mmCIF file of C-alpha atoms in Angstrom:
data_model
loop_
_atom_site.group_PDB
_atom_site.id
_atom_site.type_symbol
_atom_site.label_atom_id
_atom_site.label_comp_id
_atom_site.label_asym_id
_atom_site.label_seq_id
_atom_site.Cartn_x
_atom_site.Cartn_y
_atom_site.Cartn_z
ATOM 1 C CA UNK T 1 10.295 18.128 -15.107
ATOM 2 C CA UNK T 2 11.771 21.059 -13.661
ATOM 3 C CA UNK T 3 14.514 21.112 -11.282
ATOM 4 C CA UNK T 4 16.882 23.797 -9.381
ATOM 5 C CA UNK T 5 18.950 24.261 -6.145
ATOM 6 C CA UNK T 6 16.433 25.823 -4.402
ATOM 7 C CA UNK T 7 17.392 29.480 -5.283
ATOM 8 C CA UNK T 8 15.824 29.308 -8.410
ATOM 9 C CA UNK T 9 19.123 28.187 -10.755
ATOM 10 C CA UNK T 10 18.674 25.119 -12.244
ATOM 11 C CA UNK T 11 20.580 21.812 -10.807
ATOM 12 C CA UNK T 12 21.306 20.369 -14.081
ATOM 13 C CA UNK T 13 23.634 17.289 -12.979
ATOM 14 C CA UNK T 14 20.816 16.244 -10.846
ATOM 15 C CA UNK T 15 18.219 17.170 -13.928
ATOM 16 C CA UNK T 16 20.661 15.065 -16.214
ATOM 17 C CA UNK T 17 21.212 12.245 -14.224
ATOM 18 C CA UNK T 18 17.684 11.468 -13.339
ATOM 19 C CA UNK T 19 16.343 11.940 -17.074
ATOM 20 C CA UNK T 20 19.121 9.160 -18.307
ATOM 21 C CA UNK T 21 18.319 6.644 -15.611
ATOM 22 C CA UNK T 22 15.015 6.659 -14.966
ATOM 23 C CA UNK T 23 11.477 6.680 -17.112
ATOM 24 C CA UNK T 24 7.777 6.407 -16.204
ATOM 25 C CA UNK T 25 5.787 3.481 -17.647
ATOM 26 C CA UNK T 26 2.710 3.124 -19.419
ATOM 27 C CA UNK T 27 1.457 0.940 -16.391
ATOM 28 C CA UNK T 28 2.451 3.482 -13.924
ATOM 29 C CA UNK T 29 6.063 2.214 -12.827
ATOM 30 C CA UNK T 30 9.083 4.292 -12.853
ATOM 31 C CA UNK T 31 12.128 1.943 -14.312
ATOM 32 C CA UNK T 32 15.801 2.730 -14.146
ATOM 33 C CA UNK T 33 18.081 1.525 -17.210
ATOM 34 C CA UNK T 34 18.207 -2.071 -16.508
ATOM 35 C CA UNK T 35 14.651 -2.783 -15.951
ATOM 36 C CA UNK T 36 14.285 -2.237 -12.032
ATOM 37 C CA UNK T 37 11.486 -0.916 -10.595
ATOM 38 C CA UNK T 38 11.585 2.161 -8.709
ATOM 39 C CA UNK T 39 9.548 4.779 -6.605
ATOM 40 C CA UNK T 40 9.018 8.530 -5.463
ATOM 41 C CA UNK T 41 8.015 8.712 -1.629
ATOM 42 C CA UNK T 42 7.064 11.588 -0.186
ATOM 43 C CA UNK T 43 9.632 11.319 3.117
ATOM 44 C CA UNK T 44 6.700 12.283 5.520
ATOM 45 C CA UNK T 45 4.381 9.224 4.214
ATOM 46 C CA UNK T 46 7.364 6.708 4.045
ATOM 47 C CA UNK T 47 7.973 7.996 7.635
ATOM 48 C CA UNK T 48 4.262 7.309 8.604
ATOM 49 C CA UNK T 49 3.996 4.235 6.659
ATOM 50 C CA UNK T 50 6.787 2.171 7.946
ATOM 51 C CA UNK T 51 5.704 3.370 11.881
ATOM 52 C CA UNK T 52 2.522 2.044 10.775
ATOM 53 C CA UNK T 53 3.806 -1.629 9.393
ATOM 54 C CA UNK T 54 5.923 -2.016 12.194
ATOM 55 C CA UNK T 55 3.420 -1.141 14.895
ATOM 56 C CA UNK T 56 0.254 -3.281 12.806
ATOM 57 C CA UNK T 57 3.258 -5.876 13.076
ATOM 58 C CA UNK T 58 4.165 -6.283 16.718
ATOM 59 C CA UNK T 59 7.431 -7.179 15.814
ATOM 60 C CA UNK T 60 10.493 -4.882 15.582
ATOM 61 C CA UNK T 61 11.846 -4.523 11.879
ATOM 62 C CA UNK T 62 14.070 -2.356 11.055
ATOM 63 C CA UNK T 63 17.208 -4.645 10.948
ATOM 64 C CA UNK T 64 15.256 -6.520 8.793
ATOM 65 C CA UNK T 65 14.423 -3.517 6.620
ATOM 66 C CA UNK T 66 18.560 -2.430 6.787
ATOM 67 C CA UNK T 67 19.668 -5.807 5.383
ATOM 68 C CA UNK T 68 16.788 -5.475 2.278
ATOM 69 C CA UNK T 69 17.998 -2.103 1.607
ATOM 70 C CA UNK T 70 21.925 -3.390 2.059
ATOM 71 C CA UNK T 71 21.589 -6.966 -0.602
ATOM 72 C CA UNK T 72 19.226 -4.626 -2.981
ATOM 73 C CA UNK T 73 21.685 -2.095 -3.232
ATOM 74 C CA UNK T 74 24.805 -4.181 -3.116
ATOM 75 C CA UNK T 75 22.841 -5.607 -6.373
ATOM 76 C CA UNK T 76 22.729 -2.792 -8.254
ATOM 77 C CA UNK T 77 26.203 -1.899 -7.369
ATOM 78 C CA UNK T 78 27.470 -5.690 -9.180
ATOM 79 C CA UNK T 79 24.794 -5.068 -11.931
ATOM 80 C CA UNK T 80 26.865 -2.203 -13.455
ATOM 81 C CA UNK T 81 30.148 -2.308 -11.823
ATOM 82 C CA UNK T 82 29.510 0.758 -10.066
ATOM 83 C CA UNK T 83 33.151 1.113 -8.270
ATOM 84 C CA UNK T 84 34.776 -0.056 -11.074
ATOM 85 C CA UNK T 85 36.449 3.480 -11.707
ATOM 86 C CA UNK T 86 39.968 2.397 -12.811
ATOM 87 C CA UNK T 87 43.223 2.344 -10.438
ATOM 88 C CA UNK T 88 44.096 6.360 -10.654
ATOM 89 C CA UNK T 89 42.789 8.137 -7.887
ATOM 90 C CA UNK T 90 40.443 5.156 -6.814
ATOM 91 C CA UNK T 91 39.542 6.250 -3.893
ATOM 92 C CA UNK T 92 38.587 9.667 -4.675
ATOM 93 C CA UNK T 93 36.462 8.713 -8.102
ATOM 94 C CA UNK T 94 34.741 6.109 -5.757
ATOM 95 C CA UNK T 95 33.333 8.616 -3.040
ATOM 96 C CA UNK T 96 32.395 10.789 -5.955
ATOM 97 C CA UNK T 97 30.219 8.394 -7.919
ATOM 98 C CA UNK T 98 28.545 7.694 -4.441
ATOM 99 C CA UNK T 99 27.829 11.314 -3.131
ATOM 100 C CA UNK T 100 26.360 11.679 -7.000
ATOM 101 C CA UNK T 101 24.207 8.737 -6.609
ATOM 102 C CA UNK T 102 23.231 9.575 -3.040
ATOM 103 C CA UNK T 103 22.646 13.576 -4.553
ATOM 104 C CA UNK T 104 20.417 11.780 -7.210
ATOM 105 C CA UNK T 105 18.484 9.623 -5.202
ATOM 106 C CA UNK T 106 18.029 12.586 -2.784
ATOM 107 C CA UNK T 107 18.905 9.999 0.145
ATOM 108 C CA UNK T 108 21.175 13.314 1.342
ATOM 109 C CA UNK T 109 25.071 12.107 1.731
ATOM 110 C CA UNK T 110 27.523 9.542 3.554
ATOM 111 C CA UNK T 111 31.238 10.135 4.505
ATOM 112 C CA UNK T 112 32.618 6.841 4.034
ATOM 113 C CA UNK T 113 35.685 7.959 6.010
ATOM 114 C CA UNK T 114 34.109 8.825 8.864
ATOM 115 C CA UNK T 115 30.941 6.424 8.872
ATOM 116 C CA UNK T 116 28.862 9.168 8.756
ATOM 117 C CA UNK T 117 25.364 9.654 7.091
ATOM 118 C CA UNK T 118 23.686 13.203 6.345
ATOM 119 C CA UNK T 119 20.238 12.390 5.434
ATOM 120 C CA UNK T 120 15.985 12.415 6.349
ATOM 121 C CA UNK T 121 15.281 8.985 5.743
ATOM 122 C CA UNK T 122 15.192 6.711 8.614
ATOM 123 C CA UNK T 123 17.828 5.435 10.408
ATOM 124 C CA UNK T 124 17.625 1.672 8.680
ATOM 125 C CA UNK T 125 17.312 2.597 5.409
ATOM 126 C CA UNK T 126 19.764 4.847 4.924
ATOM 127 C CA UNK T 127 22.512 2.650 7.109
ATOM 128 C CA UNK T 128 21.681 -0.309 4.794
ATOM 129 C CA UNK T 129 21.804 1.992 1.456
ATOM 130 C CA UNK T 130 25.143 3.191 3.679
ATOM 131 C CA UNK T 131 26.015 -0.221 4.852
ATOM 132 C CA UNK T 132 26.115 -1.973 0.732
ATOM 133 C CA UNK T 133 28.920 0.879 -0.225
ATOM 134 C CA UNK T 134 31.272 0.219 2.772
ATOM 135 C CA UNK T 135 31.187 -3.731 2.507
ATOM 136 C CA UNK T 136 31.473 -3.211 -1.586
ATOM 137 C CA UNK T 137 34.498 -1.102 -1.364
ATOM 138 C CA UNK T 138 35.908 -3.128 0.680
ATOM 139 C CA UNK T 139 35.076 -6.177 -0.692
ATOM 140 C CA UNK T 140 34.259 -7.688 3.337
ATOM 141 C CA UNK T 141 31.320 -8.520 4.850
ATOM 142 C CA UNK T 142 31.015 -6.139 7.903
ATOM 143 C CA UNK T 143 29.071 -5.686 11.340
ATOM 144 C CA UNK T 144 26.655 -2.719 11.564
ATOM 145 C CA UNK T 145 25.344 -0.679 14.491
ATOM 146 C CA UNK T 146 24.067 2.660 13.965
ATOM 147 C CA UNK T 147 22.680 5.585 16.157
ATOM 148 C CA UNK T 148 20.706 8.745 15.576
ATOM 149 C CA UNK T 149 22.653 11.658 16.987
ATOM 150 C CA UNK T 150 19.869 14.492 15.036
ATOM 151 C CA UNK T 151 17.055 14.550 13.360
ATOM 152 C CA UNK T 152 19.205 13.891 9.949
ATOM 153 C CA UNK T 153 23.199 12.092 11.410
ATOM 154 C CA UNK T 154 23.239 8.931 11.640
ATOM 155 C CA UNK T 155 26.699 7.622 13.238
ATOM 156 C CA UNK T 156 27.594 4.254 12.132
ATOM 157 C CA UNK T 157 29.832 1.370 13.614
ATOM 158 C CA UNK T 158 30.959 -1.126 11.839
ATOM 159 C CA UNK T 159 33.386 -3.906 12.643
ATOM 160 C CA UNK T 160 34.772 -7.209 9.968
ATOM 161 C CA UNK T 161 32.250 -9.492 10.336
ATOM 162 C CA UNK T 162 34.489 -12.088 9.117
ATOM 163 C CA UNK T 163 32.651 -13.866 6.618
ATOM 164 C CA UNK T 164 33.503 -14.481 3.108
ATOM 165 C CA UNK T 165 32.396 -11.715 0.274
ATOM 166 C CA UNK T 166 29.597 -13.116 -1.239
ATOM 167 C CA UNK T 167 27.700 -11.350 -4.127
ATOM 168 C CA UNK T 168 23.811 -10.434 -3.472
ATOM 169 C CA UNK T 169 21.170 -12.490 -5.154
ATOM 170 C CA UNK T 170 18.404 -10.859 -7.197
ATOM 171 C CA UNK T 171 15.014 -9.506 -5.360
ATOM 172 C CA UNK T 172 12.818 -12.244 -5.176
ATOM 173 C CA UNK T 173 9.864 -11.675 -7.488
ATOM 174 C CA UNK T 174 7.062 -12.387 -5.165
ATOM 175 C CA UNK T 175 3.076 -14.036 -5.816
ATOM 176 C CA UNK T 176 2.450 -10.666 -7.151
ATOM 177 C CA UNK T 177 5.091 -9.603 -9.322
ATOM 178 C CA UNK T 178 6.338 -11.590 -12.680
ATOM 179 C CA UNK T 179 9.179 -12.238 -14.440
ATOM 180 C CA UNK T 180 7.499 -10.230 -18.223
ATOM 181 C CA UNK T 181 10.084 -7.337 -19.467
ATOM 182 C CA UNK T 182 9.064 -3.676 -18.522
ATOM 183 C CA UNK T 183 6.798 -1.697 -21.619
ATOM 184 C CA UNK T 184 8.920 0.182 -24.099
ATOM 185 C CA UNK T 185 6.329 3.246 -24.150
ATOM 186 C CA UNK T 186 7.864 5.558 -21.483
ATOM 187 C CA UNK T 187 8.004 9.487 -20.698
ATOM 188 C CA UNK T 188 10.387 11.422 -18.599
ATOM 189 C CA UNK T 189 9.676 11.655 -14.655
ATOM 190 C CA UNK T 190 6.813 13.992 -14.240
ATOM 191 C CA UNK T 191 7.807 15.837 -11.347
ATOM 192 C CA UNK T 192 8.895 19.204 -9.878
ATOM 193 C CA UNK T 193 12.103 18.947 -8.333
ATOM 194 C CA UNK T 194 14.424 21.194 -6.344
ATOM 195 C CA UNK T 195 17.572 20.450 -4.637
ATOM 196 C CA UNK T 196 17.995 21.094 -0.873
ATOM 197 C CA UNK T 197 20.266 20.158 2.046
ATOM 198 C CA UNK T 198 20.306 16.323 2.165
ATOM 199 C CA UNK T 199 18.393 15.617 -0.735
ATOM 200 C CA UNK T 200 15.466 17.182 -3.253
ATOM 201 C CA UNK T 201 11.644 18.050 -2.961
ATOM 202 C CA UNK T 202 8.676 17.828 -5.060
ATOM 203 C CA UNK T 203 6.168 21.030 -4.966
ATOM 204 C CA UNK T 204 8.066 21.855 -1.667
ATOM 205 C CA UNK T 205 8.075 18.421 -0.029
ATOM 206 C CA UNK T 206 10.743 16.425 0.594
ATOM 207 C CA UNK T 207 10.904 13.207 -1.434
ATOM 208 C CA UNK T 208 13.351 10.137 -2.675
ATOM 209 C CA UNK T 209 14.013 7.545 -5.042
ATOM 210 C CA UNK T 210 13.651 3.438 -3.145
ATOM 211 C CA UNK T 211 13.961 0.712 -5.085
ATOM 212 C CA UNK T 212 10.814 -1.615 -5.293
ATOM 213 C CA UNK T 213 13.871 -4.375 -4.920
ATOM 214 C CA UNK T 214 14.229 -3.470 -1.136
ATOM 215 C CA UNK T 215 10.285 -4.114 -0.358
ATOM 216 C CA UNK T 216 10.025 -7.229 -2.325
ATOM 217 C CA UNK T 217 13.387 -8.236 -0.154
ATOM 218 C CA UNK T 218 11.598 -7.177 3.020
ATOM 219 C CA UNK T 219 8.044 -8.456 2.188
ATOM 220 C CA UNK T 220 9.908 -11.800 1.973
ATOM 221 C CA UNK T 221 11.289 -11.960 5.630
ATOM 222 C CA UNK T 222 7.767 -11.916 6.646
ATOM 223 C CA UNK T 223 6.994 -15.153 6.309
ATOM 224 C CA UNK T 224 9.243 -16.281 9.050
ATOM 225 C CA UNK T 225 8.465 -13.372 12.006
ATOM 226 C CA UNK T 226 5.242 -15.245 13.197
ATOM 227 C CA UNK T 227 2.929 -12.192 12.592
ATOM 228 C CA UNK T 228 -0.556 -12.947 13.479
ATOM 229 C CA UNK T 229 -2.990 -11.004 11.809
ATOM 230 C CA UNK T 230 -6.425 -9.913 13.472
ATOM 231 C CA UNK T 231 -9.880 -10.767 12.954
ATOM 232 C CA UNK T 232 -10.663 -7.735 12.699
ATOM 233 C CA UNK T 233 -8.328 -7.020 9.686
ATOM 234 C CA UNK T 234 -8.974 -10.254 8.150
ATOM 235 C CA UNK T 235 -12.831 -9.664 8.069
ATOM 236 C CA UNK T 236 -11.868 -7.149 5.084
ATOM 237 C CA UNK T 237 -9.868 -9.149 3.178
ATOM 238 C CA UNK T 238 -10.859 -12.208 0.708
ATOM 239 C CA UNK T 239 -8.268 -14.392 -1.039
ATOM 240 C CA UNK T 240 -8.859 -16.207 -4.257
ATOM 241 C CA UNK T 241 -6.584 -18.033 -6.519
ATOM 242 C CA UNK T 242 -3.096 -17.181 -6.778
ATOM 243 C CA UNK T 243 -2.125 -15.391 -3.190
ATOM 244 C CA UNK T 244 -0.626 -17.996 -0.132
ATOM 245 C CA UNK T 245 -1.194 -17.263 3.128
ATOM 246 C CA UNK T 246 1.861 -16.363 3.821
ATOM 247 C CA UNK T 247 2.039 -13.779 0.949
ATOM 248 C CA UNK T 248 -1.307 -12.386 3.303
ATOM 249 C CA UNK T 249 0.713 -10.890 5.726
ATOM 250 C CA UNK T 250 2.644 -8.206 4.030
ATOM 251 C CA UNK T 251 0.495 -7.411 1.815
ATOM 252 C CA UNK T 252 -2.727 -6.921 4.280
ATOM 253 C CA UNK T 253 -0.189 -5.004 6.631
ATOM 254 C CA UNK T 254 1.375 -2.909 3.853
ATOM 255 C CA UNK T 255 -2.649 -1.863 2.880
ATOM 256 C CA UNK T 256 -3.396 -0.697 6.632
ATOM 257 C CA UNK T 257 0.192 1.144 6.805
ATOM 258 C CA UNK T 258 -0.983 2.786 3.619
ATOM 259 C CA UNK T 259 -4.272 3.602 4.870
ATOM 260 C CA UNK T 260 -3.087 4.781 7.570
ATOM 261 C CA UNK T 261 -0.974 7.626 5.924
ATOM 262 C CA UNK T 262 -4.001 8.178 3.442
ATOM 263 C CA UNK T 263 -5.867 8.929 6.595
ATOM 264 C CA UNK T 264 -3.102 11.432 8.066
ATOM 265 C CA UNK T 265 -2.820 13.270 4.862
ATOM 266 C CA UNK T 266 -4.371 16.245 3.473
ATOM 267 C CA UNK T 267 -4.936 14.857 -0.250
ATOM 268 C CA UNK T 268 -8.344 16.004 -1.342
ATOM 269 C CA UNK T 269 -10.641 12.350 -1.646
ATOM 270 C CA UNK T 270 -13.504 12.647 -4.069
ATOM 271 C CA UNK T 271 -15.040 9.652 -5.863
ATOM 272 C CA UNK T 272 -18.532 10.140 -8.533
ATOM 273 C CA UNK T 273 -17.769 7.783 -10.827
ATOM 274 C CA UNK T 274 -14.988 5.796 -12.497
ATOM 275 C CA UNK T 275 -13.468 8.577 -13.959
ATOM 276 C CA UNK T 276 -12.677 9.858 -11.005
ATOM 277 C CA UNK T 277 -10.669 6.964 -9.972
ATOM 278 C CA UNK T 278 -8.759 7.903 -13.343
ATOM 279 C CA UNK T 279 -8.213 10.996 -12.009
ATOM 280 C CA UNK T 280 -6.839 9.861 -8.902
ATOM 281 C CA UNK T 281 -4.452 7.585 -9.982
ATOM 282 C CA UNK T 282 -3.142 10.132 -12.736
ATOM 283 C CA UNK T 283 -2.463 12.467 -9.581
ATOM 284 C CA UNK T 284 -1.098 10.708 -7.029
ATOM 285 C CA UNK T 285 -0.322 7.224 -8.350
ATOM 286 C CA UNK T 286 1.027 7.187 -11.825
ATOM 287 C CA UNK T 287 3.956 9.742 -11.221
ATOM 288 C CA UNK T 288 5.162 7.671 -8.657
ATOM 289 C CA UNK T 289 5.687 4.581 -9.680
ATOM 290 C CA UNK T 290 2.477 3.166 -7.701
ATOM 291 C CA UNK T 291 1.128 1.663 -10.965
ATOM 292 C CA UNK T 292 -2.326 1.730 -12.399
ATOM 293 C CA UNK T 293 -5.096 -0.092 -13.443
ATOM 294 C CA UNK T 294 -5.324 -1.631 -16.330
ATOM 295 C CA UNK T 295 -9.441 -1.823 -16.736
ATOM 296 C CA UNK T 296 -12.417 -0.898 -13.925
ATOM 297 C CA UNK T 297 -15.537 -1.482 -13.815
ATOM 298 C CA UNK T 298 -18.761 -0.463 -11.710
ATOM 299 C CA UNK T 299 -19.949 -3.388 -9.365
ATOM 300 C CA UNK T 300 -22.757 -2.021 -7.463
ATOM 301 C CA UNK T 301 -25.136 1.185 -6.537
ATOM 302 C CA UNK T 302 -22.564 1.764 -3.269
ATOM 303 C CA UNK T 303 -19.803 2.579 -4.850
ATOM 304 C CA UNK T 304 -18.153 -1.313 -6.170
ATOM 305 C CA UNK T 305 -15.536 -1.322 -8.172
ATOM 306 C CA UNK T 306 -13.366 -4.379 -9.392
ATOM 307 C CA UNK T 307 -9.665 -3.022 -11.160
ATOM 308 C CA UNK T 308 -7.401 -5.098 -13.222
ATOM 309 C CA UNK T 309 -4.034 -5.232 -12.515
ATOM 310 C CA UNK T 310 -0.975 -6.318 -14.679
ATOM 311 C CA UNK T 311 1.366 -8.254 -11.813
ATOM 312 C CA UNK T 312 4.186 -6.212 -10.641
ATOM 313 C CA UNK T 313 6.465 -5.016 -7.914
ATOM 314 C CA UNK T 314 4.754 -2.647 -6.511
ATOM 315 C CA UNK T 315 1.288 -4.377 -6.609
ATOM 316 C CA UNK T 316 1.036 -3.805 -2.179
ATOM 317 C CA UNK T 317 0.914 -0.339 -2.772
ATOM 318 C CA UNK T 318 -1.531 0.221 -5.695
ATOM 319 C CA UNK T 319 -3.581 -1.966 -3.994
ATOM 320 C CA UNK T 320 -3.675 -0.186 -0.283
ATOM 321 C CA UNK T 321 -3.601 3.385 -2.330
ATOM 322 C CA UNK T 322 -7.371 1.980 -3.950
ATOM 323 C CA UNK T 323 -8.543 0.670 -0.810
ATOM 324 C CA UNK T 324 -7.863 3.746 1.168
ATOM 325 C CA UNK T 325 -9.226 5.549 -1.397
ATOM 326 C CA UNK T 326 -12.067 3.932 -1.646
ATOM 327 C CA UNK T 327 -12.962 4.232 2.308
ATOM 328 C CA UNK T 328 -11.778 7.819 2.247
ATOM 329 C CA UNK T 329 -13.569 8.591 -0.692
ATOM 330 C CA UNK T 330 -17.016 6.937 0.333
ATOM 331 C CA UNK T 331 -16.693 7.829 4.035
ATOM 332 C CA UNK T 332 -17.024 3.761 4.709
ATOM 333 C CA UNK T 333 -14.871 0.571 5.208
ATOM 334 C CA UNK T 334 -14.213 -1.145 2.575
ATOM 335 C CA UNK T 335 -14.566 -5.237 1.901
ATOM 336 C CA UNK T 336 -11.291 -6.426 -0.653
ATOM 337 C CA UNK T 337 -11.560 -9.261 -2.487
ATOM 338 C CA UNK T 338 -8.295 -10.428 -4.428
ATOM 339 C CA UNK T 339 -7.569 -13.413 -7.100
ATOM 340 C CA UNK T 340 -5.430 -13.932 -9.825
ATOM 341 C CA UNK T 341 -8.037 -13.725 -13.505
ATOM 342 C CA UNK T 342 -5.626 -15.264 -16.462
ATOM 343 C CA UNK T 343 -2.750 -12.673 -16.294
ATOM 344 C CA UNK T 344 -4.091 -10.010 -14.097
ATOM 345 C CA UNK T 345 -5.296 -9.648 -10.972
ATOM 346 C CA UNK T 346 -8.870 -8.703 -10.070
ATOM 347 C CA UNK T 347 -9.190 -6.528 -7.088
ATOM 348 C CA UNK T 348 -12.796 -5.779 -5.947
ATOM 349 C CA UNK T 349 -13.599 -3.216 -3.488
ATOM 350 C CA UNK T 350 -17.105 -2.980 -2.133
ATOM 351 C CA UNK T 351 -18.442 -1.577 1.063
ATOM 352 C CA UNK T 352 -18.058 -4.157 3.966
ATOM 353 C CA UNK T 353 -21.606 -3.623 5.015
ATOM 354 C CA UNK T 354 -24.606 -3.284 2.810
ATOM 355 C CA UNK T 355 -26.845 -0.322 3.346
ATOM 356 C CA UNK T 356 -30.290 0.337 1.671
ATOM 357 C CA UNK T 357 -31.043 2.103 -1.082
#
């Protein structure tokens, strides 16, 4: 992994930071030094997939999405003490450690003093990221309104919320996910980095860190919004053992959201046989913490495949990244059927209508 400032000197605290916390998996997950799943999103597709989810919705989100993003990093604040820093110069130590973590997550900056927050993500994320370090340094529960003055300030309000200071649970571990320990085997992030105003590319494109934590946290509050899904979407999608119907919902809107920024991309589709499907996941999967399969295997002449898939946090995204593929790939929509086999999950993708040989 190569990093610099941008100029072409290397960023080294950045560099240094990133190679201690995190690692990439042997099944395709990027893990930070107590076991919690991360990813790298390219800004423009998180951008494009979370305008997608909420509009496939019909319901607004985003304070839903700001309180996922405020418990799971309030959580990873308690896990390791993070503002612990000792009584000298409290204050001080305490916005440092957070500019570094905001630096190294390339989330871009937030003045605590001010409520202000420099930075390209969107306006929910970043106030709940922004939201957890205000309530945990002050150890109260506080009111948030926020509002997008540019394309990258985000002014915040907050107000005591009056309510007692009580410590984030865990992220729930969903249908999909399990409780089993991470894999040992692991390799440095595989990425080209450079540092730039409000956060850090890869090969030239803006990118960041997100904790799987906040989408397992937001898949969750999906159960009670009332979504209705549509025939039409439904017609794709077939449910075996092991997924609820409630578990449906996010994960069949999270696959068109994902399809959907497939579709708007320029990344080069091309499917001949299994190995390309190796290929594909090696390029745009595994370095990201998407996952990847664990086994495929040819189903039919048109292009059926069925993957096996260890369960994990990010299991939403691997699976709408090999269904968009797939349709991409083969020019036709796909057919998904879905069922827990032992301790992985088959997923079998096969063209929704049959053709003739």
């Amino acid at each position: 992994m190569s990093l610099s400032d941008g100029s072409g000197s290397p960023d080294r605290s950045v560099l240094t930071e990133l190679n201690d916390n995190f690692h990439c998996m042997e099944n395709g997950s990027i893990t930070d030094s107590d076991g919690h799943g991360w990813m790298v999103w390219n800004l423009v597709d998180f951008h494009r997939w979370w305008l997608a989810f909420e509009t496939f919705s019909g319901v607004p989100l985003g304070r839903k999405l700001l309180n996922a993003a405020a418990d799971e990093e309030e959580y990873c604040f308690l896990g390791n003490s993070f503002f612990e820093v000792g009584w000298f110069r409290k204050s001080t130590r305490q916005r440092t450690k957070l500019s570094q973590r905001w630096k190294m997550m390339g989330w871009g900056s937030y003045d605590l003093v001010n409520s202000v927050v420099s930075s390209n993500l969107i306006g929910p994320l970043c106030s709940g990221f922004a939201l957890a370090a205000s309530e945990n340094i002050n150890r109260t529960r506080l009111k948030i309104q926020w509002s997008q003055t540019t394309n990258n300030q985000i002014n915040l309000d907050l107000e005591n919320a009056q309510r007692t200071f009580t410590p984030a649970p865990s992220s729930p571990v969903l249908c999909w996910d399990s409780h089993a320990n991470p894999e040992t085997i692991f390799t440095p992030l595989q990425l080209d980095l450079q540092t730039v105003q409000n956060g850090w590319t890869h090969a030239g494109e803006r990118c960041c860190l997100l904790p799987s934590g906040v989408f397992s946290r937001f898949f969750e509050t999906m159960t009670a919004q009332g979504i209705r899904l549509r025939p039409s979407w439904l017609e794709c999608w077939e449910f075996g053992i092991g997924i609820s119907s409630q578990s449906q919902i996010p994960l069949i809107l999270s696959a068109l959201a994902v399809n959907e920024l497939v579709s708007q991309s320029e990344q080069p589709i091309y499917i001949q046989d299994l190995e390309s499907w190796n290929q594909l996941g090696d390029a745009y999967l595994k370095p990201f913490g998407f996952g990847k399969p664990v086994q495929l295997r040819s189903l039919d002449s048109q292009g059926g495949v069925e993957f096996d898939i260890k369960p994990c946090s990010h299991f939403p995204f691997l699976v709408g990244y090999l269904y968009s593929f797939w349709q991409r790939g083969h020019g036709r929509k796909a057919k998904v059927h879905l069922q827990l086999k032992g301790d992985v999950w088959s997923v079998k993708i096969t063209s929704l209508l049959s053709y003739a040989e």
